[in-house]
Amino acid sequence: MSRSLTLLPLTLALAAALPTAALAADARKATITVGDTPLISRAALFGNPVKSGAQLSPDGQWLSWMAPVNGVMNVWVAPAAKPEAAKAVTDSKDRPIPGHFWSGNSEQLLFVKDNAGDENFRLYGVDVKTGAQRDYTPFDKVRVRMMGTSRKRVDEVLVGINNRDPRWHDVHLLNLKTGELKLVMKADGFAGFQTDEDLQVRMGARPNAAGGIDYFQVKDGAVADKPFLSTNLEDNATSPLGYTADGKTLYWMDSRDRDTTAVFAEDTATGARKLIAQDARADLGATLRNTLTGEVQAYAVDYLTTEWHFIDKSLKADFDWLQQQLGKGEVFVASRTRADDKWIVGIDPVSKVSATYLYDRKAKKLSPLYVARPELQNAPLVSMHAVEIKSRDGLTLPSYLTLPQGADKNGDGKAEQAVPLVLLVHGGPWARDGYGYNGTHQWLANRGYAVLSVNFRASTGFGKKFLNAGNKQWGLAMHNDLIDAVDWAVKQGVTSADKVAIMGGSYGGYAALAGLTFTPTTFACAVDIVGPSNLETLLGTIPPYWEAGKKQMYSRMGDPTTDEGKAILRAASPLYKADQIVRPLLIGQGANDPRVKQAESDQIVQAMQAKNIPVTYVLYPDEGHGFAKPNNRIGFNAIAESFLGNCLGGRVEPLGETVRASTAQIVHGADFLPGLKAAAEKK
């Protein structure tokens, strides 16, 4: 949820006389058959991929990727000329390594890892030749941030470490060969810094009272007395994109004097700006940069789908050739060598399994590396359809609809019969849904549900009017957008009004709680994953290193330091309307979540228990903000699938051993879901 700078008394009385089991029985009678589509196993969708995240070393000599070691995702390395000789260079046994990247000298592989989901990430490095591993930031309860890398000073990087004051990430110069850390400058009050190829801090960003950012010039560690650029809350998306290699040009994404952010090139000597790219539909900021000069070669427009526009025509020629070779779908470049002669590329065909390749630009040769999930190659995957939905007050909500095969036999995205629908709400809320392969969409559609993901107001990427229309609208207009999307789906014949579930994580979890409390009879049931129930306690327990973003969160949600703000937050908190819940609720929570603390789930469960309202609550003692371990991810989705099947009547793969194989603790409500108690109690 941070801006990584990635909630009728008469009805209640009726619900008391109509327990969950009765509602579920009615749903089972109304089960809709959607053809003879084979069931895709949850393990195939949510288990570990065979390989993922391939990268090339800057010198092009090495390949790396993520792959399991004894069931845990680790980093593997191979000579680029001999991928079959790959060896694991890490041996994490307790928790998957989330990803990795190369040092500038191509001698170290770097990665971060936390403890049981607490998000206190440490930075580690592995010497690819000797296999020696080093903990570069051996500090407890400290979170490291990467701040700068260089093509010139390849043995060093800049990192931010909050070991002096947990609120601020001081800038340190790290020597990757010796492990020496040297303090460059303290970060008191600063949200972040911009650095150049000489690993010099050139700019500091400090939040201001207007909910925006003040940008200061920095020279030799000294911060200028006055900002050279300031934004307010409305233009908070304005931010630097980085310097060219010579330091003479600074790229910006800027929304001032316009609605959507455009890309500008600023002459650092004169301050003169040149417009590089703009689009009235979507914010711009994603670019491809020259690997040597740092100049922008292409930019992406991501409205309903991603469209690449090329400034460098040679790059366009490569993309055109790759598209011709790889077929339908979005071509993506995951990694490039410094000489830019070799790329890691792939294609996202949405309804087919994507593959990853090594691309030799000079030889125009594609060498297959892997298919991340080969077990899905013959699976009945379906298409995703981009749609525009109008809100009640006239906003256009870019959204994504996936239909099960039996409901859309010709694949045109138009429902031929109404089926139950799952409204899948994204987190953030200052984030967005996008077009592409989505395992959750595929899973739910395979079970017989239509799936709808909506970019409601406050979602990012669609201009500042759209973003700022969500200010202080949690549980209000933001929730109305979701309801309007459900109404659209009913009118389109996608579903019927009594067969809609709401599901999501983080803000999406809040939306699920808000769905059952603010609109108690709109949804047949809800799945809340790590969602806040009380916005006052949410803001009161955010991690200390979010200090720089507090003002923006207060401005967008409600200021808990004022009576007016407290009233807004309280009115938007599902906790205080828990007694309104009349439909089945499933909650999943990580015990170590630093963003949405366990208390957020505990307190609404306790409030429901006090009113004898059924709720099923599953706690994972070794997880944080979401479920990173595949056994827990598969296990919770098994429970959610059984829950949705009980509520909406979709197809269900048996629970089997999935709950026992996870660390799930059924804190409350095992009896409310058939088979769950038996599936869990033998652990």
XYZ file of C-alpha atoms in Angstrom:
683
model
C 0.000 0.000 0.000
C 2.990 2.264 -0.037
C 3.949 4.570 -2.934
C 7.258 2.828 -3.415
C 8.805 5.728 -4.712
C 4.900 -1.524 -5.414
C -13.055 -2.460 3.514
C -30.178 -2.843 7.509
C -31.147 -4.071 10.696
C -34.067 -5.861 8.988
C -31.661 -7.838 6.836
C -29.553 -8.710 9.896
C -32.587 -10.178 11.619
C -33.329 -12.243 8.530
C -29.747 -13.488 8.388
C -29.903 -14.695 11.971
C -32.688 -17.038 10.926
C -30.894 -18.177 7.759
C -27.484 -19.606 8.684
C -24.566 -20.086 6.312
C -25.355 -23.756 5.678
C -28.794 -22.906 4.323
C -27.382 -20.312 1.952
C -24.777 -22.794 0.755
C -27.382 -25.478 0.113
C -29.330 -23.121 -2.113
C -26.144 -22.350 -4.053
C -25.356 -26.032 -4.603
C -28.790 -26.595 -6.121
C -28.110 -23.790 -8.604
C -24.785 -25.122 -9.836
C -24.256 -24.316 -13.502
C -22.463 -26.788 -15.731
C -20.002 -25.126 -18.121
C -19.227 -27.975 -20.480
C -16.684 -30.751 -20.135
C -13.657 -28.538 -19.552
C -10.900 -30.452 -17.720
C -10.048 -29.263 -14.238
C -6.657 -27.520 -13.989
C -4.913 -28.484 -10.762
C -4.160 -25.752 -8.263
C -0.597 -27.053 -8.008
C -0.056 -26.404 -11.720
C -1.330 -22.846 -11.382
C 0.115 -21.811 -8.029
C 3.002 -24.152 -7.295
C 6.608 -23.295 -8.038
C 7.407 -22.667 -11.693
C 10.080 -24.870 -13.237
C 12.135 -21.730 -13.898
C 11.421 -17.994 -13.891
C 12.993 -14.549 -13.912
C 15.877 -15.160 -16.296
C 18.620 -12.519 -16.406
C 21.820 -11.976 -18.414
C 24.985 -10.751 -16.745
C 26.017 -7.325 -18.096
C 29.004 -8.858 -19.909
C 26.815 -11.545 -21.454
C 28.879 -14.436 -20.101
C 26.320 -15.747 -17.630
C 22.665 -16.664 -17.459
C 20.705 -16.768 -14.231
C 17.159 -17.638 -13.217
C 15.016 -18.708 -10.308
C 14.227 -22.409 -9.850
C 13.376 -24.714 -6.943
C 15.892 -26.420 -4.694
C 14.082 -28.987 -2.561
C 10.835 -27.149 -3.216
C 12.136 -23.642 -2.386
C 12.834 -21.038 -5.099
C 16.544 -20.262 -5.328
C 18.987 -18.631 -7.747
C 20.677 -20.702 -10.455
C 23.564 -19.719 -12.748
C 24.868 -21.138 -16.018
C 27.364 -20.084 -18.696
C 25.381 -18.253 -21.363
C 26.771 -20.638 -23.964
C 25.791 -23.695 -21.929
C 22.458 -23.240 -20.113
C 22.230 -26.971 -19.387
C 25.195 -26.614 -17.015
C 23.203 -24.507 -14.545
C 23.916 -24.852 -10.829
C 22.112 -23.469 -7.806
C 24.178 -20.747 -6.107
C 21.833 -20.166 -3.186
C 20.285 -22.640 -0.772
C 17.379 -20.983 0.977
C 15.541 -23.688 2.857
C 12.797 -21.794 4.661
C 11.475 -19.156 2.283
C 11.613 -18.454 -1.459
C 14.069 -15.835 -2.647
C 11.825 -13.241 -4.306
C 14.205 -12.358 -7.135
C 17.764 -11.428 -8.043
C 19.899 -9.061 -10.143
C 23.470 -8.804 -11.378
C 26.270 -6.573 -10.176
C 27.768 -4.226 -12.740
C 30.989 -6.229 -12.826
C 29.133 -9.475 -13.671
C 30.918 -11.182 -10.767
C 28.212 -11.140 -8.113
C 24.587 -12.121 -8.074
C 22.623 -9.966 -5.664
C 19.340 -10.765 -3.962
C 17.243 -9.710 -0.986
C 15.509 -11.923 1.555
C 13.381 -11.319 4.633
C 12.362 -13.483 7.565
C 8.912 -15.139 7.481
C 7.368 -12.247 5.552
C 8.384 -9.428 7.918
C 9.752 -7.366 4.957
C 12.961 -6.569 6.824
C 14.999 -7.335 3.726
C 18.730 -7.913 3.841
C 20.967 -7.651 0.776
C 23.075 -10.684 -0.089
C 25.647 -11.387 -2.767
C 27.085 -14.569 -4.279
C 30.414 -14.742 -6.080
C 29.507 -16.661 -9.245
C 32.962 -18.202 -9.620
C 33.648 -19.307 -6.042
C 30.076 -19.671 -4.795
C 30.922 -17.675 -1.665
C 27.888 -15.898 -0.217
C 27.994 -12.677 1.784
C 25.397 -10.877 3.884
C 26.047 -7.238 2.970
C 23.592 -5.767 5.496
C 23.738 -7.985 8.617
C 21.336 -5.891 10.667
C 18.261 -7.075 12.564
C 14.897 -5.345 12.070
C 16.360 -3.262 9.243
C 15.171 -2.964 5.641
C 17.608 -2.330 2.800
C 16.764 -0.429 -0.386
C 18.744 -0.271 -3.611
C 19.454 3.367 -4.447
C 21.956 3.411 -7.268
C 23.973 1.292 -9.676
C 26.594 2.322 -12.209
C 28.083 1.282 -15.516
C 31.300 3.044 -14.474
C 31.821 2.020 -10.848
C 30.920 -1.610 -11.415
C 32.248 -2.909 -8.076
C 30.021 -0.595 -6.038
C 26.380 0.230 -5.468
C 24.451 2.702 -3.357
C 22.063 1.258 -0.788
C 19.648 2.794 1.680
C 19.727 1.377 5.213
C 17.467 2.436 8.088
C 19.651 1.097 10.924
C 20.285 4.555 12.426
C 16.662 5.652 12.448
C 13.971 3.176 11.290
C 12.059 5.999 9.571
C 14.810 7.037 7.148
C 17.050 5.156 4.725
C 20.516 6.701 4.919
C 22.574 6.438 1.729
C 25.583 4.114 1.928
C 28.261 3.223 -0.626
C 28.726 -0.547 -0.681
C 31.828 -2.197 -2.077
C 30.639 -5.522 -3.430
C 34.077 -7.145 -3.279
C 35.080 -6.162 0.241
C 31.644 -5.659 1.780
C 32.668 -2.247 3.139
C 29.776 0.123 3.848
C 30.450 3.840 3.875
C 27.867 6.432 4.913
C 27.354 8.940 2.096
C 24.574 11.068 3.568
C 21.839 10.905 6.158
C 18.280 10.806 4.899
C 16.382 12.601 7.658
C 13.055 13.687 6.184
C 13.763 12.424 2.655
C 11.633 9.863 0.853
C 14.330 9.028 -1.683
C 17.253 10.180 -3.796
C 18.284 10.293 -7.447
C 21.826 9.198 -8.282
C 23.965 9.246 -11.408
C 26.487 6.964 -13.135
C 29.262 8.233 -10.867
C 27.197 7.075 -7.868
C 26.805 10.671 -6.803
C 23.588 11.731 -5.101
C 22.235 14.503 -7.325
C 18.720 15.033 -6.001
C 16.652 14.470 -2.880
C 12.853 14.104 -2.626
C 11.151 15.294 0.563
C 7.402 15.182 1.278
C 5.767 18.548 1.812
C 2.715 19.817 3.672
C 0.655 19.889 0.451
C 0.841 16.118 0.127
C 3.328 16.397 -2.708
C 7.106 16.343 -3.023
C 9.807 18.984 -2.830
C 12.844 18.192 -4.984
C 16.228 19.524 -3.869
C 19.549 19.642 -5.643
C 22.282 17.741 -3.809
C 25.989 18.382 -4.332
C 28.797 16.664 -2.445
C 26.305 15.482 0.137
C 24.973 18.989 0.786
C 21.280 19.676 0.174
C 20.237 23.007 -1.367
C 18.360 25.421 0.882
C 15.319 25.622 -1.400
C 13.617 23.104 -3.672
C 13.978 23.606 -7.401
C 10.643 21.852 -8.068
C 7.600 21.224 -5.880
C 4.394 19.302 -6.419
C 1.132 19.087 -4.520
C -1.054 16.055 -3.884
C -2.742 16.399 -7.268
C 0.559 16.114 -9.136
C 2.179 13.588 -6.845
C 2.831 11.249 -9.777
C 5.454 13.692 -11.066
C 8.859 12.132 -10.430
C 12.326 11.689 -11.999
C 13.072 8.639 -14.141
C 16.855 8.890 -14.070
C 19.910 10.427 -15.696
C 21.660 9.554 -18.926
C 25.133 8.050 -18.556
C 26.835 11.420 -19.060
C 24.619 13.076 -16.459
C 23.606 15.801 -18.890
C 19.972 14.748 -19.275
C 17.433 13.906 -16.603
C 14.197 12.203 -17.628
C 10.939 12.967 -15.830
C 7.379 11.740 -15.790
C 5.359 14.891 -15.193
C 1.632 15.554 -14.811
C 1.800 19.286 -14.156
C -0.359 21.319 -16.550
C -1.835 18.083 -17.947
C -3.910 15.124 -16.779
C -1.729 12.118 -17.626
C 1.998 12.041 -16.978
C 4.197 12.706 -19.981
C 7.892 11.910 -20.380
C 10.257 14.886 -20.571
C 14.002 15.216 -21.061
C 15.576 17.984 -18.985
C 18.944 19.551 -19.742
C 20.641 19.447 -16.329
C 22.792 22.478 -17.149
C 20.078 24.844 -18.341
C 16.877 23.286 -17.004
C 15.347 23.351 -20.486
C 12.800 20.586 -21.060
C 11.823 18.649 -24.155
C 8.628 16.616 -24.460
C 9.473 13.021 -25.386
C 6.111 11.269 -25.168
C 2.525 11.796 -24.074
C -0.837 10.049 -24.311
C -4.192 11.367 -23.158
C -5.385 7.892 -22.084
C -2.675 6.758 -19.691
C 0.252 7.854 -17.562
C 3.634 7.313 -19.187
C 6.793 6.277 -17.372
C 7.797 2.814 -18.538
C 10.709 3.132 -20.973
C 13.446 1.136 -22.651
C 16.814 2.875 -22.343
C 20.047 2.551 -24.292
C 22.246 0.168 -22.306
C 25.323 2.388 -22.737
C 24.059 5.962 -22.952
C 20.867 5.693 -20.910
C 18.874 7.539 -23.576
C 15.196 6.659 -23.998
C 14.710 4.364 -26.989
C 11.059 3.404 -26.508
C 8.138 4.087 -24.212
C 5.032 2.135 -23.245
C 1.422 3.283 -23.219
C -0.564 1.000 -20.935
C -4.234 1.849 -21.103
C -6.267 -1.295 -21.745
C -3.264 -3.148 -23.128
C 0.425 -2.281 -23.416
C 1.518 -0.526 -26.595
C 5.226 0.116 -27.235
C 6.244 3.180 -29.238
C 9.773 3.369 -30.606
C 12.104 6.337 -30.898
C 14.995 4.080 -31.892
C 13.945 2.447 -35.171
C 16.508 -0.357 -34.850
C 14.814 -1.406 -31.639
C 11.473 -1.399 -33.436
C 12.917 -3.700 -36.078
C 13.903 -6.169 -33.375
C 10.443 -6.098 -31.823
C 8.787 -6.552 -35.218
C 10.998 -9.569 -35.952
C 10.362 -11.070 -32.517
C 6.616 -10.589 -32.914
C 6.725 -12.383 -36.253
C 8.693 -15.273 -34.775
C 6.845 -15.629 -31.478
C 3.304 -15.040 -32.690
C 0.342 -13.409 -31.020
C 0.841 -11.734 -27.647
C 2.890 -9.035 -25.973
C 6.628 -9.304 -26.578
C 8.677 -8.342 -23.547
C 12.375 -7.856 -22.909
C 13.445 -9.034 -19.464
C 17.195 -8.442 -19.664
C 19.844 -6.944 -21.957
C 23.630 -7.145 -21.990
C 25.661 -3.958 -21.715
C 26.707 -4.355 -25.352
C 23.016 -4.846 -26.153
C 23.864 -7.802 -28.367
C 21.868 -10.369 -26.407
C 18.443 -10.162 -24.769
C 16.234 -12.336 -22.627
C 12.821 -12.146 -24.293
C 9.409 -13.718 -23.975
C 5.850 -13.365 -25.107
C 2.614 -13.272 -23.135
C -0.123 -14.897 -25.238
C -2.555 -14.691 -22.250
C -4.397 -17.918 -23.019
C -1.322 -20.018 -23.761
C 1.801 -20.820 -21.783
C 4.523 -18.237 -22.212
C 8.072 -19.250 -23.063
C 11.396 -17.513 -22.437
C 14.208 -17.260 -24.983
C 17.772 -16.047 -25.405
C 17.855 -13.664 -28.365
C 21.054 -12.990 -30.290
C 20.415 -9.673 -32.021
C 23.298 -9.865 -34.494
C 22.599 -13.424 -35.590
C 18.823 -12.923 -35.401
C 18.579 -16.175 -33.481
C 16.167 -17.298 -30.792
C 17.279 -20.059 -28.418
C 14.547 -21.495 -26.150
C 15.453 -21.349 -22.460
C 12.378 -22.643 -20.673
C 8.630 -22.745 -20.279
C 7.881 -21.617 -16.733
C 4.857 -23.872 -16.276
C 5.064 -26.691 -18.847
C 2.233 -28.594 -17.145
C -0.113 -25.869 -18.434
C 0.837 -26.309 -22.093
C -2.223 -28.419 -22.866
C -4.450 -26.917 -20.195
C -7.759 -25.269 -21.195
C -6.633 -21.678 -20.633
C -8.994 -18.906 -21.727
C -8.731 -15.355 -23.021
C -8.877 -12.152 -21.036
C -10.926 -9.296 -22.487
C -10.317 -5.598 -21.883
C -13.555 -3.678 -21.349
C -14.551 -0.136 -20.418
C -17.246 0.299 -17.779
C -18.965 3.572 -16.943
C -19.325 4.599 -13.321
C -22.531 6.249 -12.109
C -20.845 9.671 -12.215
C -19.357 9.256 -15.677
C -15.831 7.944 -15.104
C -14.543 5.275 -17.460
C -13.256 2.263 -15.536
C -10.709 0.216 -17.549
C -11.446 -3.382 -16.597
C -10.639 -6.989 -17.473
C -13.145 -9.815 -17.938
C -12.383 -13.519 -18.178
C -15.163 -15.966 -19.044
C -15.204 -19.746 -18.583
C -15.140 -21.781 -21.769
C -18.745 -22.916 -21.551
C -19.997 -19.348 -21.207
C -18.034 -17.985 -24.181
C -17.698 -20.773 -26.726
C -16.596 -18.524 -29.590
C -14.125 -16.556 -27.427
C -15.447 -13.112 -28.341
C -15.752 -11.948 -24.735
C -19.561 -11.813 -24.889
C -21.318 -14.083 -22.412
C -23.581 -16.641 -24.037
C -25.009 -17.679 -20.675
C -24.961 -16.191 -17.213
C -22.547 -17.818 -14.749
C -21.497 -16.939 -11.190
C -18.982 -14.113 -11.075
C -16.000 -13.343 -8.835
C -15.179 -9.643 -8.580
C -11.406 -9.730 -8.064
C -10.203 -6.441 -6.535
C -6.591 -5.310 -6.757
C -4.485 -4.137 -3.822
C -2.890 -0.766 -3.284
C -5.313 0.882 -3.753
C -2.741 3.030 -5.548
C -1.927 0.355 -8.091
C -3.737 -1.115 -11.081
C -4.885 -4.256 -12.849
C -3.456 -4.979 -16.260
C -3.900 -7.159 -19.316
C -2.050 -10.451 -19.585
C -1.826 -13.985 -18.266
C -3.320 -14.060 -14.775
C -3.197 -17.311 -12.807
C -6.043 -16.305 -10.519
C -8.296 -15.426 -13.458
C -7.471 -18.750 -15.123
C -8.102 -20.720 -11.922
C -11.477 -19.161 -11.217
C -12.627 -19.312 -14.841
C -11.672 -22.989 -14.945
C -13.909 -23.553 -11.930
C -16.833 -22.070 -13.846
C -16.767 -18.435 -12.767
C -16.624 -15.263 -14.757
C -13.861 -13.066 -13.320
C -13.933 -9.281 -13.392
C -11.069 -6.997 -12.329
C -11.863 -3.289 -12.201
C -9.581 -0.293 -12.125
C -11.702 1.773 -9.766
C -10.997 5.437 -9.041
C -7.739 5.841 -7.076
C -6.104 3.241 -9.315
C -2.856 4.503 -10.807
C -1.941 4.831 -14.458
C -5.003 6.643 -15.812
C -4.240 10.276 -15.053
C -4.419 12.468 -11.993
C -8.162 13.184 -12.248
C -8.872 9.471 -12.038
C -6.378 8.983 -9.215
C -7.472 11.962 -7.163
C -11.173 11.154 -7.622
C -10.482 8.490 -5.007
C -9.210 10.839 -2.314
C -11.043 10.104 0.953
C -13.422 7.811 -0.929
C -12.631 4.475 0.735
C -15.981 2.767 1.192
C -17.693 5.538 -0.755
C -17.169 6.318 -4.460
C -14.344 3.769 -4.725
C -16.758 1.105 -3.538
C -19.533 2.463 -5.769
C -17.280 1.853 -8.776
C -17.110 -1.834 -7.862
C -20.874 -1.991 -7.444
C -21.321 -0.257 -10.805
C -19.077 -2.894 -12.383
C -21.233 -5.656 -10.910
C -24.362 -3.954 -12.265
C -22.680 -3.755 -15.688
C -21.895 -7.483 -15.600
C -25.515 -8.290 -14.746
C -26.842 -6.079 -17.549
C -24.418 -7.672 -20.002
C -25.715 -11.120 -19.136
C -22.390 -12.200 -17.661
C -23.928 -13.120 -14.328
C -27.022 -12.774 -12.186
C -27.242 -10.388 -9.278
C -27.475 -13.140 -6.655
C -24.390 -15.030 -7.843
C -21.517 -12.581 -7.297
C -18.624 -12.989 -4.864
C -15.999 -10.353 -4.028
C -12.393 -11.320 -3.406
C -9.051 -9.575 -3.040
C -5.870 -8.965 -1.109
C -4.646 -5.906 0.807
C -6.945 -3.093 -0.385
C -8.811 -5.826 -2.252
C -9.305 -7.528 1.110
C -10.641 -4.270 2.514
C -13.011 -4.049 -0.466
C -14.254 -7.562 0.317
C -14.976 -6.533 3.920
C -16.584 -3.294 2.744
C -18.730 -5.308 0.334
C -20.243 -7.345 3.174
C -20.593 -4.450 5.609
C -21.558 -1.406 3.516
C -23.624 -3.317 0.946
C -24.587 -6.439 2.934
C -26.753 -8.153 0.318
C -24.924 -7.239 -2.888
C -22.453 -10.115 -2.684
C -23.198 -13.766 -2.065
C -19.916 -14.139 -0.136
C -16.446 -12.617 0.230
C -12.807 -13.645 0.494
C -10.560 -11.200 2.345
C -6.801 -11.736 2.171
C -4.718 -9.503 4.476
C -7.294 -6.713 4.288
C -7.554 -3.895 6.865
C -10.778 -3.708 8.854
C -10.067 -0.523 10.830
C -8.415 2.348 8.967
C -7.480 4.118 12.190
C -5.464 1.188 13.496
C -4.106 0.534 9.996
C -2.549 3.994 9.841
C -1.485 3.772 13.481
C 0.596 0.653 12.903
C 2.223 1.201 9.505
C 5.968 0.432 9.391
C 8.229 3.275 10.573
C 9.969 3.435 7.171
C 6.678 4.613 5.666
C 7.119 7.890 7.530
C 7.855 9.789 4.318
C 4.558 8.658 2.798
C 2.355 9.426 5.814
C 1.229 12.836 4.634
C 0.136 11.481 1.279
C -1.753 8.592 2.907
C -3.445 10.986 5.329
C -4.415 13.268 2.435
C -5.827 10.400 0.395
C -7.526 8.487 3.235
C -8.191 10.819 6.172
C -5.898 12.388 8.765
C -6.043 10.445 12.054
C -4.500 13.408 13.905
C -7.650 15.515 13.343
C -11.235 14.977 14.497
C -12.490 15.340 10.920
C -9.995 12.787 9.654
C -10.810 10.338 12.421
C -14.486 10.579 11.525
C -13.736 9.853 7.847
C -11.570 6.855 8.724
C -14.063 5.469 11.211
C -16.956 5.816 8.756
C -14.932 3.912 6.134
C -13.882 1.097 8.482
C -15.755 -2.205 8.051
C -15.048 -3.096 11.687
C -17.708 -0.715 12.939
C -20.323 -2.293 10.683
C -19.374 -5.909 11.350
C -22.819 -6.515 12.805
C -24.257 -5.853 9.331
C -22.631 -8.945 7.824
C -25.179 -11.503 6.617
C -23.197 -13.396 3.996
C -20.362 -15.943 4.309
C -16.863 -14.555 4.856
C -13.438 -16.191 4.554
C -10.363 -14.386 5.897
C -6.717 -15.264 5.248
C -3.927 -13.511 7.164
C -0.159 -13.672 7.557
C 0.950 -13.405 11.188
C 4.069 -11.385 10.292
C 2.423 -8.873 7.964
C 4.122 -5.490 8.602
C 1.629 -3.525 6.489
C -1.736 -4.909 7.539
C -1.124 -6.341 10.975
C -2.758 -9.533 12.198
C -4.878 -7.387 14.524
C -6.788 -6.093 11.482
C -8.204 -9.578 10.902
C -8.379 -10.518 14.584
C -10.575 -7.583 15.533
C -13.243 -8.054 12.881
C -13.382 -11.794 13.602
C -13.829 -11.004 17.303
C -16.556 -8.487 16.487
C -18.378 -11.101 14.416
C -17.957 -13.746 17.098
C -19.462 -11.354 19.646
C -22.588 -11.202 17.478
C -22.557 -14.944 16.666
C -21.990 -14.187 12.974
C -20.259 -17.037 11.118
C -16.744 -16.401 9.770
C -13.903 -18.671 8.703
C -10.465 -17.342 9.670
C -7.194 -18.907 8.490
C -3.863 -17.701 9.899
C -0.390 -18.474 8.545
C 2.347 -18.082 11.203
C 5.179 -17.979 8.649
C 3.722 -15.479 6.173
C 3.462 -11.728 5.820
C 1.545 -9.524 3.377
C 0.333 -12.363 1.186
C 1.389 -15.990 0.874
C 4.855 -16.502 -0.594
C 5.337 -20.193 0.153
C 3.756 -22.421 -2.499
C 2.299 -24.863 0.057
C 0.527 -21.962 1.757
C -0.541 -20.355 -1.510
C -1.990 -23.637 -2.805
C -3.486 -24.453 0.598
C -5.315 -21.156 0.998
C -6.569 -21.238 -2.583
C -7.878 -24.753 -1.913
C -9.843 -23.407 1.034
C -11.041 -20.410 -1.008
C -12.077 -22.701 -3.860
C -14.098 -24.894 -1.507
C -15.611 -21.768 0.052
C -16.603 -20.294 -3.315
C -17.968 -23.642 -4.479
C -20.091 -23.831 -1.366
C -21.336 -20.287 -1.936
C -21.637 -19.989 -5.721
C -21.738 -23.600 -6.862
C -18.603 -23.701 -9.007
C -16.412 -26.724 -9.546
C -14.095 -27.763 -6.726
C -10.905 -29.785 -6.717
C -10.929 -31.776 -3.447
C -9.015 -30.295 -0.511
C -6.919 -33.443 -0.308
C -3.674 -32.925 1.591
C -3.320 -29.243 0.738
C -4.327 -27.831 4.125
C -2.242 -30.343 6.045
C 0.730 -29.605 3.778
C 0.505 -25.898 4.608
C 1.109 -24.092 7.892
C -2.538 -22.986 8.080
C -4.056 -22.487 11.499
C -7.849 -22.519 11.349
C -8.406 -19.955 14.066
C -12.170 -19.901 13.725
C -14.978 -21.349 11.649
C -13.646 -24.713 10.480
C -17.137 -26.115 11.007
C -18.665 -23.556 8.623
C -16.922 -25.052 5.584
C -17.648 -28.710 4.802
C -14.529 -30.842 4.985
C -12.217 -28.109 6.287
C -12.090 -29.332 9.867
C -11.252 -32.857 8.799
C -8.676 -31.575 6.304
C -6.896 -29.561 8.973
C -7.182 -31.443 12.266
C -4.821 -34.294 11.355
C -1.860 -31.929 11.120
